[in-house]
Coordinates of C-alpha atoms in Angstrom, one line a residue:
Chain A
M265 CA 62.7 155.5 264.8
F266 CA 61.4 154.5 268.4
P267 CA 61.3 157.4 270.9
K268 CA 64.2 157.2 273.3
T269 CA 61.8 158.1 276.2
I270 CA 59.4 155.4 275.3
F271 CA 62.3 152.8 275.2
L272 CA 63.4 154.0 278.6
Y273 CA 59.8 153.6 279.7
L274 CA 59.4 150.0 278.4
L275 CA 62.7 149.0 280.1
V276 CA 61.8 150.2 283.3
F277 CA 58.4 148.6 283.0
F278 CA 59.7 145.3 282.0
L279 CA 62.6 145.6 284.6
I280 CA 59.6 145.9 287.2
V281 CA 57.6 143.1 285.8
G282 CA 60.9 141.1 285.6
V283 CA 61.6 141.8 289.3
I284 CA 58.0 141.0 290.2
V285 CA 57.9 137.7 288.2
F286 CA 61.4 136.8 289.6
Y287 CA 60.3 137.4 293.3
V288 CA 56.8 135.3 292.8
W289 CA 59.0 132.4 291.1
E290 CA 61.5 132.6 293.9
R291 CA 58.6 132.4 296.5
V292 CA 56.8 129.5 294.7
T293 CA 60.0 127.6 294.2
A294 CA 61.0 128.0 297.9
V295 CA 57.5 126.9 299.0
R296 CA 57.5 123.9 296.6
L297 CA 61.1 123.0 297.9
T298 CA 59.9 123.1 301.7
I299 CA 57.2 120.8 300.7
Q300 CA 59.4 118.5 299.1
L301 CA 61.9 118.6 302.0
E302 CA 58.9 117.8 304.4
E303 CA 58.1 114.8 302.2
K304 CA 61.6 113.7 302.4
R305 CA 61.5 114.1 305.9
E306 CA 58.4 112.1 306.3
E307 CA 60.1 109.5 303.9
L308 CA 63.2 109.4 306.3
N309 CA 60.9 108.9 309.2
S310 CA 59.0 106.2 307.4
L311 CA 62.3 104.4 306.6
D312 CA 63.6 104.7 310.1
N313 CA 60.4 103.5 311.5
E314 CA 61.0 100.1 309.2
L315 CA 64.7 99.8 310.3
N316 CA 63.4 100.0 313.8
S317 CA 60.5 97.4 313.2
L318 CA 63.2 95.2 311.6
K319 CA 65.5 95.5 314.5
I320 CA 62.6 94.5 316.9
Q321 CA 61.9 91.7 314.5
L322 CA 65.6 90.6 314.7
S323 CA 65.7 90.8 318.6
R324 CA 62.5 88.8 318.9
L325 CA 63.8 86.1 316.3
S326 CA 67.3 86.0 317.6
S327 CA 65.8 84.6 321.1
R328 CA 67.6 81.8 323.0
K329 CA 64.0 80.2 323.3
R330 CA 63.3 80.3 319.7
L331 CA 66.8 79.2 318.5
E332 CA 67.4 76.5 320.8
P333 CA 64.9 74.2 319.5
L334 CA 65.7 75.1 316.0
A335 CA 69.2 74.2 316.6
K336 CA 68.3 71.0 318.3
N337 CA 66.1 70.0 315.1
L338 CA 69.3 70.5 312.9
G339 CA 71.2 68.0 315.2
M340 CA 73.2 70.7 316.9
K341 CA 74.9 70.1 320.2
Y342 CA 75.8 72.3 323.2
P343 CA 79.4 73.3 323.5
Chain B
M260 CA 30.1 175.1 283.0
P261 CA 26.8 176.9 283.9
P262 CA 26.9 178.9 287.0
E263 CA 24.4 176.9 288.9
A264 CA 26.4 173.8 288.4
K265 CA 29.4 175.2 290.3
P266 CA 28.2 174.7 293.9
R267 CA 26.9 171.1 293.1
L268 CA 30.4 170.3 291.7
G269 CA 31.9 171.9 294.8
A270 CA 29.8 169.8 296.9
A271 CA 30.6 166.6 295.1
V272 CA 34.1 167.2 295.2
L273 CA 33.8 167.8 299.1
I274 CA 32.0 164.7 299.5
S275 CA 34.3 162.5 297.5
L276 CA 37.1 164.2 299.3
I277 CA 35.4 163.7 302.8
L278 CA 34.9 160.0 301.7
W279 CA 38.6 159.5 300.3
L280 CA 39.6 161.0 303.8
L281 CA 37.3 158.5 305.8
L282 CA 38.7 155.8 303.3
V283 CA 42.3 156.6 304.1
G284 CA 41.6 157.1 307.6
R285 CA 40.3 153.4 307.8
L286 CA 43.1 152.2 305.9
L287 CA 45.5 154.1 308.5
S288 CA 43.4 152.3 311.3
L289 CA 43.7 148.9 309.9
Q290 CA 47.1 149.0 308.5
I291 CA 49.0 151.2 311.1
V292 CA 47.0 151.9 314.1
N293 CA 45.6 148.6 314.6
G294 CA 47.9 146.8 312.2
G295 CA 49.4 144.8 314.9
V296 CA 46.2 143.4 316.5
Y297 CA 44.8 142.5 312.8
R298 CA 48.1 140.8 311.7
R299 CA 48.0 138.5 314.8
K300 CA 44.6 137.5 314.1
A301 CA 45.4 136.8 310.3
E302 CA 48.4 134.8 311.5
R303 CA 46.2 132.8 313.9
Q304 CA 43.8 132.1 311.3
N305 CA 46.4 131.1 308.8
E306 CA 49.0 129.8 310.8
E307 CA 49.2 126.7 313.5
R308 CA 52.0 125.8 315.6
V309 CA 52.1 122.2 316.0
V310 CA 54.4 120.0 318.5
L311 CA 56.8 117.6 316.8
E312 CA 57.1 114.9 319.3
A313 CA 60.4 113.4 320.0
E314 CA 61.2 109.7 319.6
R315 CA 61.3 107.9 323.0
G316 CA 64.8 106.2 323.3
D317 CA 65.4 102.4 323.1
I318 CA 66.3 100.1 325.9
L319 CA 68.8 97.6 324.9
D320 CA 70.5 94.6 326.6
R321 CA 74.3 94.5 327.1
N322 CA 74.6 92.9 323.6
R323 CA 72.6 95.7 322.0
Q324 CA 69.6 93.4 321.7
I325 CA 66.5 95.5 321.6
L326 CA 64.3 94.9 324.9
A327 CA 62.1 98.2 324.3
A328 CA 61.5 100.4 321.3
S329 CA 59.2 103.0 319.8
L330 CA 57.5 102.4 316.8
E331 CA 55.2 104.6 314.7
V332 CA 51.7 103.0 314.2
S333 CA 48.6 104.4 313.0
S334 CA 45.9 105.2 315.2
I335 CA 42.1 106.2 314.5
C336 CA 41.0 109.4 316.1
V337 CA 37.5 111.2 315.7
L338 CA 36.1 114.9 315.8
G339 CA 32.9 114.3 317.4
H340 CA 31.1 117.4 316.3
Q341 CA 31.9 116.4 312.7
I342 CA 29.8 113.3 313.1
D343 CA 26.1 113.4 312.2
D344 CA 25.4 109.6 312.5
P345 CA 27.2 107.9 315.0
D346 CA 25.3 104.7 314.8
G347 CA 25.9 104.3 311.1
V348 CA 29.5 105.5 311.4
A349 CA 29.9 102.8 314.2
A350 CA 28.4 100.1 311.9
K351 CA 31.0 101.0 309.3
L352 CA 33.9 101.0 311.5
S353 CA 33.0 97.7 313.1
R354 CA 32.8 96.0 309.6
L355 CA 36.4 97.3 308.8
G356 CA 37.4 95.5 312.1
L357 CA 37.8 98.4 314.5
G358 CA 36.1 96.5 317.5
E359 CA 32.4 95.9 318.6
K360 CA 29.9 98.2 317.0
E361 CA 28.1 99.1 320.7
E362 CA 31.8 100.0 322.0
I363 CA 32.4 102.3 319.0
F364 CA 29.2 104.0 319.2
R365 CA 29.4 104.6 322.9
K366 CA 32.7 106.4 322.1
L367 CA 31.3 108.4 319.3
S368 CA 28.3 109.6 321.1
S369 CA 30.4 110.7 324.1
A370 CA 32.9 112.4 322.0
K371 CA 32.3 116.3 321.8
G372 CA 35.7 117.3 320.2
F373 CA 38.9 115.3 319.4
C374 CA 39.1 111.7 321.0
W375 CA 41.1 108.6 320.0
L376 CA 39.0 105.8 318.9
K377 CA 41.6 103.1 318.7
R378 CA 45.3 103.7 319.3
G379 CA 48.1 101.3 317.3
V380 CA 45.6 99.7 314.9
P381 CA 47.3 97.5 312.1
E382 CA 48.4 99.3 308.9
R383 CA 45.6 97.4 306.9
I384 CA 42.8 98.5 308.9
A385 CA 44.1 102.0 309.2
R386 CA 44.4 102.3 305.3
S387 CA 40.9 100.8 304.8
V388 CA 39.5 103.4 307.2
E389 CA 41.2 106.1 305.4
E390 CA 40.0 105.1 302.1
Q391 CA 36.6 105.0 303.2
K392 CA 36.7 109.0 303.8
I393 CA 34.3 109.1 306.6
E394 CA 33.4 112.6 307.7
G395 CA 34.9 112.9 311.4
V396 CA 36.9 110.0 311.3
Y397 CA 40.7 110.2 310.5
R398 CA 43.8 108.1 310.5
C399 CA 46.7 109.8 312.7
R400 CA 50.2 108.8 313.2
D401 CA 51.1 107.7 316.8
R402 CA 54.0 106.1 318.6
K403 CA 53.6 103.2 320.5
R404 CA 56.2 101.3 322.9
Y405 CA 56.9 98.0 322.2
Y406 CA 58.9 95.2 324.0
P407 CA 59.8 92.6 321.4
R408 CA 60.8 90.0 324.2
G409 CA 57.4 90.2 325.9
K410 CA 57.6 89.3 329.5
L411 CA 61.3 89.1 329.3
A412 CA 62.7 91.4 332.3
G413 CA 59.2 93.2 332.4
N414 CA 59.7 93.8 336.0
V415 CA 63.1 95.7 335.3
L416 CA 61.9 97.4 332.2
G417 CA 58.7 98.6 333.5
F418 CA 56.2 100.2 331.2
V419 CA 55.0 103.4 329.8
G420 CA 51.5 105.3 330.1
K421 CA 49.2 106.0 327.2
D422 CA 51.0 109.1 326.7
R423 CA 54.3 107.5 326.7
Q424 CA 55.5 108.5 330.1
G425 CA 57.7 105.9 332.0
L426 CA 55.5 104.5 335.0
E427 CA 57.7 101.8 336.4
G428 CA 61.0 100.2 336.2
V429 CA 63.8 101.5 334.0
E430 CA 61.2 103.4 332.0
Y431 CA 60.5 105.3 334.9
A432 CA 64.0 105.8 336.6
Y433 CA 65.3 106.8 333.4
E434 CA 62.5 109.0 332.1
H435 CA 64.4 112.1 332.0
L436 CA 66.9 110.7 329.3
L437 CA 64.5 108.3 327.5
R438 CA 62.0 110.9 326.9
G439 CA 63.9 113.3 324.6
V440 CA 62.9 116.8 324.0
D441 CA 59.8 117.6 321.7
G442 CA 60.2 120.2 318.9
W443 CA 57.8 122.6 317.2
A444 CA 57.1 124.0 314.1
V445 CA 54.8 126.8 312.6
L446 CA 52.8 125.8 309.5
Q447 CA 50.7 127.7 307.0
R448 CA 46.8 126.6 306.8
D449 CA 45.5 126.5 303.2
P450 CA 41.7 127.4 302.7
R451 CA 40.7 123.5 303.2
G452 CA 42.2 123.5 306.4
G453 CA 45.3 121.6 305.4
L454 CA 48.9 122.2 307.1
Y455 CA 51.9 122.9 304.9
P456 CA 55.4 124.1 305.7
F457 CA 56.4 127.5 304.8
P458 CA 59.9 128.6 304.2
E459 CA 60.5 131.4 306.6
Y460 CA 58.2 129.7 309.3
P461 CA 60.5 128.7 312.5
R462 CA 60.7 125.2 313.4
V463 CA 62.8 123.3 316.3
H464 CA 63.4 119.8 315.2
P465 CA 62.7 117.5 318.1
M466 CA 65.7 115.6 319.7
K467 CA 65.5 111.7 320.2
G468 CA 65.7 110.4 323.7
A469 CA 68.8 108.7 324.7
D470 CA 69.0 104.8 324.5
I471 CA 69.8 103.1 327.6
I472 CA 72.1 100.1 327.5
L473 CA 71.4 97.7 330.5
T474 CA 74.0 95.3 332.2
I475 CA 71.3 92.6 331.8
D476 CA 72.2 89.9 329.3
A477 CA 68.7 88.7 327.6
N478 CA 70.0 85.3 327.3
L479 CA 71.0 84.8 330.8
Q480 CA 67.8 86.6 332.0
E481 CA 65.8 84.1 330.0
I482 CA 67.8 81.2 331.6
V483 CA 66.9 82.6 335.0
E484 CA 63.4 83.3 334.4
E485 CA 62.7 79.9 332.8
E486 CA 64.2 78.1 335.7
L487 CA 62.6 80.3 338.1
E488 CA 59.2 79.5 336.8
R489 CA 60.0 75.7 336.6
T490 CA 61.0 75.9 340.3
V491 CA 58.0 78.0 341.5
S492 CA 55.6 75.8 339.5
S493 CA 57.0 72.3 340.6
Y494 CA 56.8 73.4 344.3
S495 CA 53.6 75.3 343.9
A496 CA 55.2 78.1 345.3
K497 CA 53.8 81.6 345.8
G498 CA 56.6 83.2 343.7
G499 CA 60.2 83.8 343.6
T500 CA 63.0 86.1 342.6
G501 CA 66.7 85.6 341.1
I502 CA 69.5 87.8 340.5
L503 CA 72.5 87.0 338.7
L504 CA 75.3 89.8 339.3
S505 CA 79.0 90.5 338.7
P506 CA 80.3 90.9 341.9
K507 CA 83.4 92.8 340.7
T508 CA 81.5 95.4 338.9
G509 CA 78.0 95.3 340.5
E510 CA 76.5 94.9 337.2
I511 CA 73.1 92.9 337.3
L512 CA 73.2 90.3 334.6
A513 CA 69.8 88.9 335.2
M514 CA 67.1 90.2 337.5
A515 CA 63.9 87.7 337.4
N516 CA 60.7 88.0 339.2
Y517 CA 57.7 85.2 339.2
P518 CA 55.1 86.1 338.7
S519 CA 55.8 88.5 336.1
F520 CA 54.0 90.6 333.5
N521 CA 54.0 91.3 329.8
P522 CA 54.6 95.1 329.6
N523 CA 53.1 94.8 325.9
L524 CA 49.7 94.1 327.6
M525 CA 49.7 96.8 330.1
G526 CA 46.4 97.4 331.8
R527 CA 45.3 93.5 331.4
G528 CA 47.8 92.0 333.9
D529 CA 47.3 91.8 337.7
P530 CA 48.9 95.0 339.0
D531 CA 50.4 92.8 341.9
T532 CA 52.6 91.3 339.4
W533 CA 54.1 94.9 338.4
R534 CA 56.4 95.4 341.1
N535 CA 60.1 94.3 341.2
R536 CA 60.2 91.8 344.1
A537 CA 63.9 91.5 344.1
I538 CA 64.1 95.1 345.5
C539 CA 60.7 95.8 347.0
D540 CA 59.8 92.7 348.8
L541 CA 61.4 91.9 352.2
F542 CA 61.9 88.6 353.7
E543 CA 63.6 86.8 356.6
P544 CA 66.8 85.3 355.2
G545 CA 67.2 82.6 357.6
S546 CA 70.6 80.7 357.4
T547 CA 72.2 82.9 354.6
F548 CA 72.3 85.7 356.9
K549 CA 74.6 83.6 359.0
I550 CA 77.5 85.1 356.9
V551 CA 77.6 88.0 359.1
M552 CA 78.2 85.8 362.3
A553 CA 80.7 84.2 360.2
I554 CA 82.5 87.3 359.1
A555 CA 82.0 88.9 362.4
G556 CA 83.4 85.8 364.2
L557 CA 86.6 85.8 362.4
A558 CA 87.1 89.4 361.8
E559 CA 86.9 89.9 365.6
R560 CA 88.9 86.7 366.2
A561 CA 86.0 85.4 368.4
V562 CA 86.5 82.0 366.8
S563 CA 89.0 80.3 364.6
L564 CA 88.2 78.1 361.7
D565 CA 89.0 74.9 363.3
E566 CA 87.9 75.4 366.7
L567 CA 85.5 73.2 368.3
L568 CA 82.3 74.5 369.3
P569 CA 80.3 72.6 371.8
V570 CA 77.0 72.0 369.9
G571 CA 76.5 68.6 370.4
K572 CA 73.5 69.0 372.7
R573 CA 70.2 68.6 371.6
W574 CA 69.3 72.3 372.2
I575 CA 70.8 75.4 373.7
E576 CA 68.3 77.7 375.8
V577 CA 68.3 81.5 375.5
S578 CA 65.6 83.4 377.6
G579 CA 64.0 80.3 378.3
V580 CA 63.6 79.4 374.6
K581 CA 65.1 76.3 373.2
I582 CA 67.0 76.8 369.8
R583 CA 67.8 73.5 368.0
D584 CA 69.7 72.3 365.0
L585 CA 67.9 70.6 362.0
K586 CA 69.8 67.3 362.9
E587 CA 71.5 66.1 365.9
H588 CA 75.2 66.2 365.7
G589 CA 78.4 66.0 367.8
D590 CA 80.4 68.8 368.5
L591 CA 81.3 70.8 365.2
T592 CA 84.4 72.9 364.4
F593 CA 83.4 76.5 363.3
E594 CA 83.7 75.5 359.5
E595 CA 81.5 72.5 360.1
V596 CA 79.0 74.9 361.7
V597 CA 78.8 76.9 358.4
W598 CA 78.8 73.7 356.3
R599 CA 75.9 72.3 358.1
S600 CA 74.2 75.3 358.8
S601 CA 74.1 75.0 362.6
N602 CA 71.8 77.3 364.4
M603 CA 73.5 76.5 367.8
G604 CA 76.7 77.2 366.6
A605 CA 75.7 80.5 364.9
V606 CA 74.2 81.8 368.3
K607 CA 77.3 80.7 370.3
V608 CA 79.7 82.6 367.8
A609 CA 77.3 85.5 367.7
Q610 CA 77.4 85.6 371.4
R611 CA 80.9 85.8 371.4
V612 CA 81.3 88.6 369.0
G613 CA 78.8 90.6 370.9
E614 CA 75.7 92.6 369.7
K615 CA 77.3 95.9 368.9
K616 CA 80.2 94.2 366.6
F617 CA 77.4 92.0 365.0
Y618 CA 75.4 95.0 364.2
L619 CA 78.2 97.0 362.8
Q620 CA 79.2 93.9 360.6
A621 CA 75.6 93.6 359.2
R622 CA 75.6 97.3 358.3
A623 CA 78.7 97.2 356.7
L624 CA 77.4 94.5 354.7
G625 CA 74.7 96.7 353.6
F626 CA 71.8 95.4 355.4
G627 CA 69.4 97.9 356.9
C628 CA 70.0 100.6 354.2
K629 CA 69.3 100.7 350.3
T630 CA 71.9 99.3 348.0
G631 CA 71.4 102.2 345.9
V632 CA 70.6 100.4 342.5
D633 CA 69.1 102.8 339.9
L634 CA 65.7 101.3 339.9
P635 CA 62.7 102.7 341.5
G636 CA 60.8 101.4 344.5
E637 CA 63.8 99.8 346.6
V638 CA 63.2 99.4 350.3
K639 CA 65.8 99.4 352.9
G640 CA 64.6 96.3 354.8
H641 CA 64.7 96.1 358.8
L642 CA 67.7 95.8 361.1
N643 CA 67.0 97.4 364.2
H644 CA 69.7 99.2 366.5
P645 CA 71.3 96.6 369.2
D646 CA 69.8 99.0 371.9
H647 CA 66.3 97.2 370.9
W648 CA 67.4 93.8 371.0
S649 CA 67.0 91.1 373.8
P650 CA 69.1 88.2 374.1
L651 CA 66.5 86.1 372.3
K652 CA 66.3 88.5 369.5
F653 CA 70.2 88.6 369.1
A654 CA 70.4 84.8 369.0
N655 CA 67.5 84.8 366.4
L656 CA 69.3 87.1 364.5
A657 CA 72.4 85.0 364.4
F658 CA 70.7 82.6 362.2
G659 CA 68.8 85.1 360.2
Q660 CA 65.5 85.2 361.8
G661 CA 64.2 88.8 363.2
V662 CA 66.0 90.8 360.3
S663 CA 64.3 91.4 356.8
V664 CA 66.1 91.9 353.5
T665 CA 65.7 92.2 349.9
T666 CA 67.0 89.8 347.4
L667 CA 69.3 92.4 346.2
Q668 CA 70.8 93.3 349.6
L669 CA 71.6 89.6 350.3
A670 CA 73.2 89.3 346.9
C671 CA 75.5 92.4 347.4
A672 CA 76.5 91.2 350.9
Y673 CA 77.9 88.0 349.2
G674 CA 79.3 90.0 346.6
A675 CA 81.5 91.7 349.0
V676 CA 82.9 88.3 350.0
A677 CA 83.3 87.3 346.5
N678 CA 85.0 90.4 345.7
G679 CA 87.7 90.0 348.4
G680 CA 85.6 92.2 350.8
V681 CA 84.6 95.2 348.8
L682 CA 81.1 96.1 348.6
V683 CA 80.3 97.4 345.3
K684 CA 76.9 99.4 344.3
P685 CA 74.7 97.4 341.8
R686 CA 73.7 98.9 339.0
I687 CA 71.4 98.0 336.0
V688 CA 72.5 100.6 333.4
K689 CA 75.7 99.9 331.7
A690 CA 75.8 103.1 329.5
I691 CA 73.7 105.7 327.9
L692 CA 74.0 106.2 324.0
N693 CA 73.1 109.7 323.4
P694 CA 71.1 110.5 320.0
E695 CA 74.6 111.6 318.3
G696 CA 75.8 108.0 319.0
K697 CA 78.2 108.9 322.0
E698 CA 78.4 106.2 324.4
L699 CA 78.4 107.5 328.2
S700 CA 79.3 104.8 330.3
N701 CA 78.0 104.3 333.9
P702 CA 81.2 103.2 336.1
S703 CA 81.1 100.8 338.8
T704 CA 81.1 102.4 342.3
V705 CA 82.9 101.0 345.3
V706 CA 80.9 101.4 348.5
R707 CA 83.1 100.5 351.1
R708 CA 85.5 97.7 352.4
A709 CA 83.1 95.6 354.3
I710 CA 85.0 92.7 355.4
P711 CA 89.1 92.5 355.8
G712 CA 90.6 90.8 352.7
G713 CA 92.1 87.7 354.6
V714 CA 88.5 87.1 356.4
A715 CA 86.8 87.1 352.7
K716 CA 89.1 84.7 351.4
T717 CA 88.7 82.4 354.2
I718 CA 84.9 82.7 354.4
T719 CA 84.8 82.0 350.3
E720 CA 86.8 78.8 351.2
T721 CA 84.6 77.8 353.9
L722 CA 81.5 78.5 351.7
V723 CA 83.0 76.2 348.9
G724 CA 82.7 73.4 351.7
V725 CA 79.1 74.2 352.2
V726 CA 78.6 73.3 348.2
E727 CA 81.0 70.2 348.2
K728 CA 80.0 68.5 351.5
G729 CA 77.3 70.6 353.2
T730 CA 73.7 71.6 352.8
G731 CA 74.4 73.2 349.4
I732 CA 75.4 69.9 347.7
G733 CA 72.5 70.3 345.4
G734 CA 74.3 73.1 343.7
R735 CA 77.6 71.3 343.1
I736 CA 78.9 71.1 339.5
E737 CA 81.8 69.2 338.4
G738 CA 85.0 71.2 337.4
I739 CA 83.7 74.3 339.0
A740 CA 84.6 75.6 342.6
I741 CA 81.3 77.2 343.8
A742 CA 81.0 79.0 347.1
G743 CA 77.6 79.2 348.3
K744 CA 75.2 79.1 351.5
T745 CA 71.7 77.8 351.7
G746 CA 68.9 79.1 353.7
T747 CA 65.4 78.3 355.2
A748 CA 63.4 80.8 357.0
Q749 CA 60.1 80.5 358.8
K750 CA 58.0 83.1 357.2
S751 CA 56.6 85.8 359.3
D752 CA 52.6 86.1 359.9
G753 CA 52.7 89.9 360.0
E754 CA 51.5 89.6 363.7
G755 CA 54.9 89.1 365.5
G756 CA 54.7 85.4 365.0
Y757 CA 55.5 82.8 362.2
K758 CA 53.1 81.0 359.9
N759 CA 53.1 77.4 360.5
G760 CA 54.5 75.3 357.6
S761 CA 55.5 78.4 355.3
I762 CA 59.0 79.0 354.3
I763 CA 61.3 81.0 352.4
A764 CA 64.1 79.1 350.8
S765 CA 67.1 80.9 349.4
F766 CA 70.5 80.2 347.9
V767 CA 73.4 82.5 347.1
G768 CA 76.4 81.3 345.2
F769 CA 79.2 82.6 343.5
F770 CA 81.8 80.8 341.0
P771 CA 84.5 80.3 340.1
A772 CA 85.5 80.5 343.6
E773 CA 89.0 81.2 342.8
D774 CA 88.1 84.5 341.1
P775 CA 84.4 85.0 341.4
S776 CA 83.0 86.5 338.0
F777 CA 79.3 85.7 338.7
L778 CA 76.8 85.5 341.9
L779 CA 73.6 84.0 341.8
C780 CA 71.1 84.6 344.5
L781 CA 67.6 82.6 344.5
V782 CA 64.7 83.2 346.7
V783 CA 61.7 80.8 346.5
D784 CA 58.6 81.9 348.6
E785 CA 56.4 79.3 350.2
P786 CA 57.6 76.2 348.5
K787 CA 54.8 73.3 349.1
G788 CA 56.0 70.0 350.3
V789 CA 59.2 71.0 351.8
R790 CA 60.4 71.4 355.1
W791 CA 64.0 72.7 354.3
G792 CA 64.2 74.7 351.3
G793 CA 68.1 74.8 350.8
D794 CA 68.2 71.7 348.8
L795 CA 65.5 72.9 346.2
T796 CA 67.2 76.2 345.8
A797 CA 70.5 74.8 345.5
R798 CA 69.5 72.2 342.6
F799 CA 67.7 75.3 341.0
F800 CA 71.1 77.2 341.3
G801 CA 72.9 74.2 339.7
R802 CA 70.4 74.2 336.6
V803 CA 70.8 77.7 335.9
V804 CA 74.6 77.3 336.0
R805 CA 74.5 74.3 333.7
K806 CA 72.5 76.4 331.2
M807 CA 75.0 79.2 331.5
L808 CA 77.7 76.8 330.5
R809 CA 75.8 76.2 327.2
I810 CA 76.7 80.0 326.1
R811 CA 80.4 79.9 324.9
P812 CA 81.5 83.5 326.2
Y813 CA 80.3 82.4 329.9
R814 CA 81.6 79.0 329.5
N815 CA 85.1 80.5 328.6
A816 CA 84.6 83.3 331.4
I817 CA 84.1 80.4 334.0
F818 CA 86.5 77.9 332.9
S819 CA 89.6 79.9 331.6
S820 CA 89.4 83.7 331.6
P821 CA 87.3 84.7 334.8
E822 CA 87.1 88.4 333.9
L823 CA 83.6 89.5 332.6
V824 CA 85.4 91.6 329.9
G825 CA 83.4 92.4 326.4
M826 CA 80.3 90.2 327.2

């Protein structure tokens, strides 16, 4: 029969180890998630930048100076 | 235990006890007594506080077309102390397309710590530099201000410095809103020196600057700039300005300058082209200033519209100086005096009004004081108090010599006539779009009633005659009632006299005259080969309006619904 006191010690030991492991796991996960969050933030920034760049391109391409000759070539007339 | 061993054991126990005590003491000193100091030292080594730069707000035209925006670009930076062979590194970087080897070498040799090698490099080059993994040379993320329409409205938009602070135009005037608020974050440093975020470390996110929506319409701006450049080039003029505004709201729809500059190429252009001449440069308006005489004459009942004025002589004399008209004619009614822009008629009416009332009318129209437009560098012009006027000076003022104004002041004064007598403050910003997307509009501001309502209406009708049968006939357009006035002024030589053969030509017109929605003020500086500039500016005006009619919303506004709403 397993002595009761040893069982108690083992239980306490595993509990302590469990808490430590849980604490470390929690810290590691938190750091990993923070890094992932930062990566997503970077991705968002990069997409925002791409959107801005497309908006700028749109603004440049929709200028009257550029569109008027194109419209003339297509045979369009002024209203 | 042998008895002789006892003292040795005692000594050993004592020594180890002392050592333990020393150790515990040291631990206490490190952890508790000086713990705070060492903790801060460690934090300084392991943590770094970095600034998170706020994105600068965009500048948009009234139709939300982007006129200025910030883009993240790659830049190449160097840490001078990490570079052992500047010559070899310079050769390598030059091969990658970063510029001349000598130039790069010069920068690398002079760099002690951090320094920018090149900012805003193409992505392809930045990537190849990164792939080379050259010690001391790094790719950094940086932001660059970009103006997609190039020169368009360059003098209105202004530009930013290398550290993205506004230095001119709207960029400078609205710096406090465009700039945003920088954030910061504390990052953990790993053994290799890399930085990464840590869960509990504080972080304050940056706040993007507000977007500024201008009253400018990029299409109209393009038209006015195009025609201004064409006129200035055709007459080999020194320069010119043009303002298109809505007289009811004071919104500036276009503000053109020539010569202008491209804010994307800042630092390469002539600094003389940077200023916004429409608000910074003064000129003597000439006949366009006769509006003061006309308004004061009617408001003070010094003259009536159909009264015949004795201006049939070849000249009139004031303080021994002969004042003439462009062409000889018989006596003219007051209305004809305005149509034909008679200097003699203007002098006679002004003399009837009197100096003080003339001065008060000019001030009421905003001459001699700033318009208050939300752009930097505006000047107030010169309009002396009548105490300093001689009879000759007063006579000259009647036809717009001896006074200096800005293009915007002149536009606003005519705006008051178009607006039924109410002077409205001009503005360049229509609304401010905060980072949450909420739009805060910049409402129009009435400055004062400058002209009695009835007089404004009569003057408008008279000005229609100027374009229909007077000096402004070049600006006539079939189907649109245009009220306008031409002006030709001798140019001051800066020493109290006038330059021979140098003139400033101007035209101010508003339309449709029944309910004006648009006002266009054009000024051409020193056109060559013309003695009278009114006709050239009137034709310039006509070309701009014809091009405006090609844009459907404006065509509709001019012909059917004159209200400038939703454009």
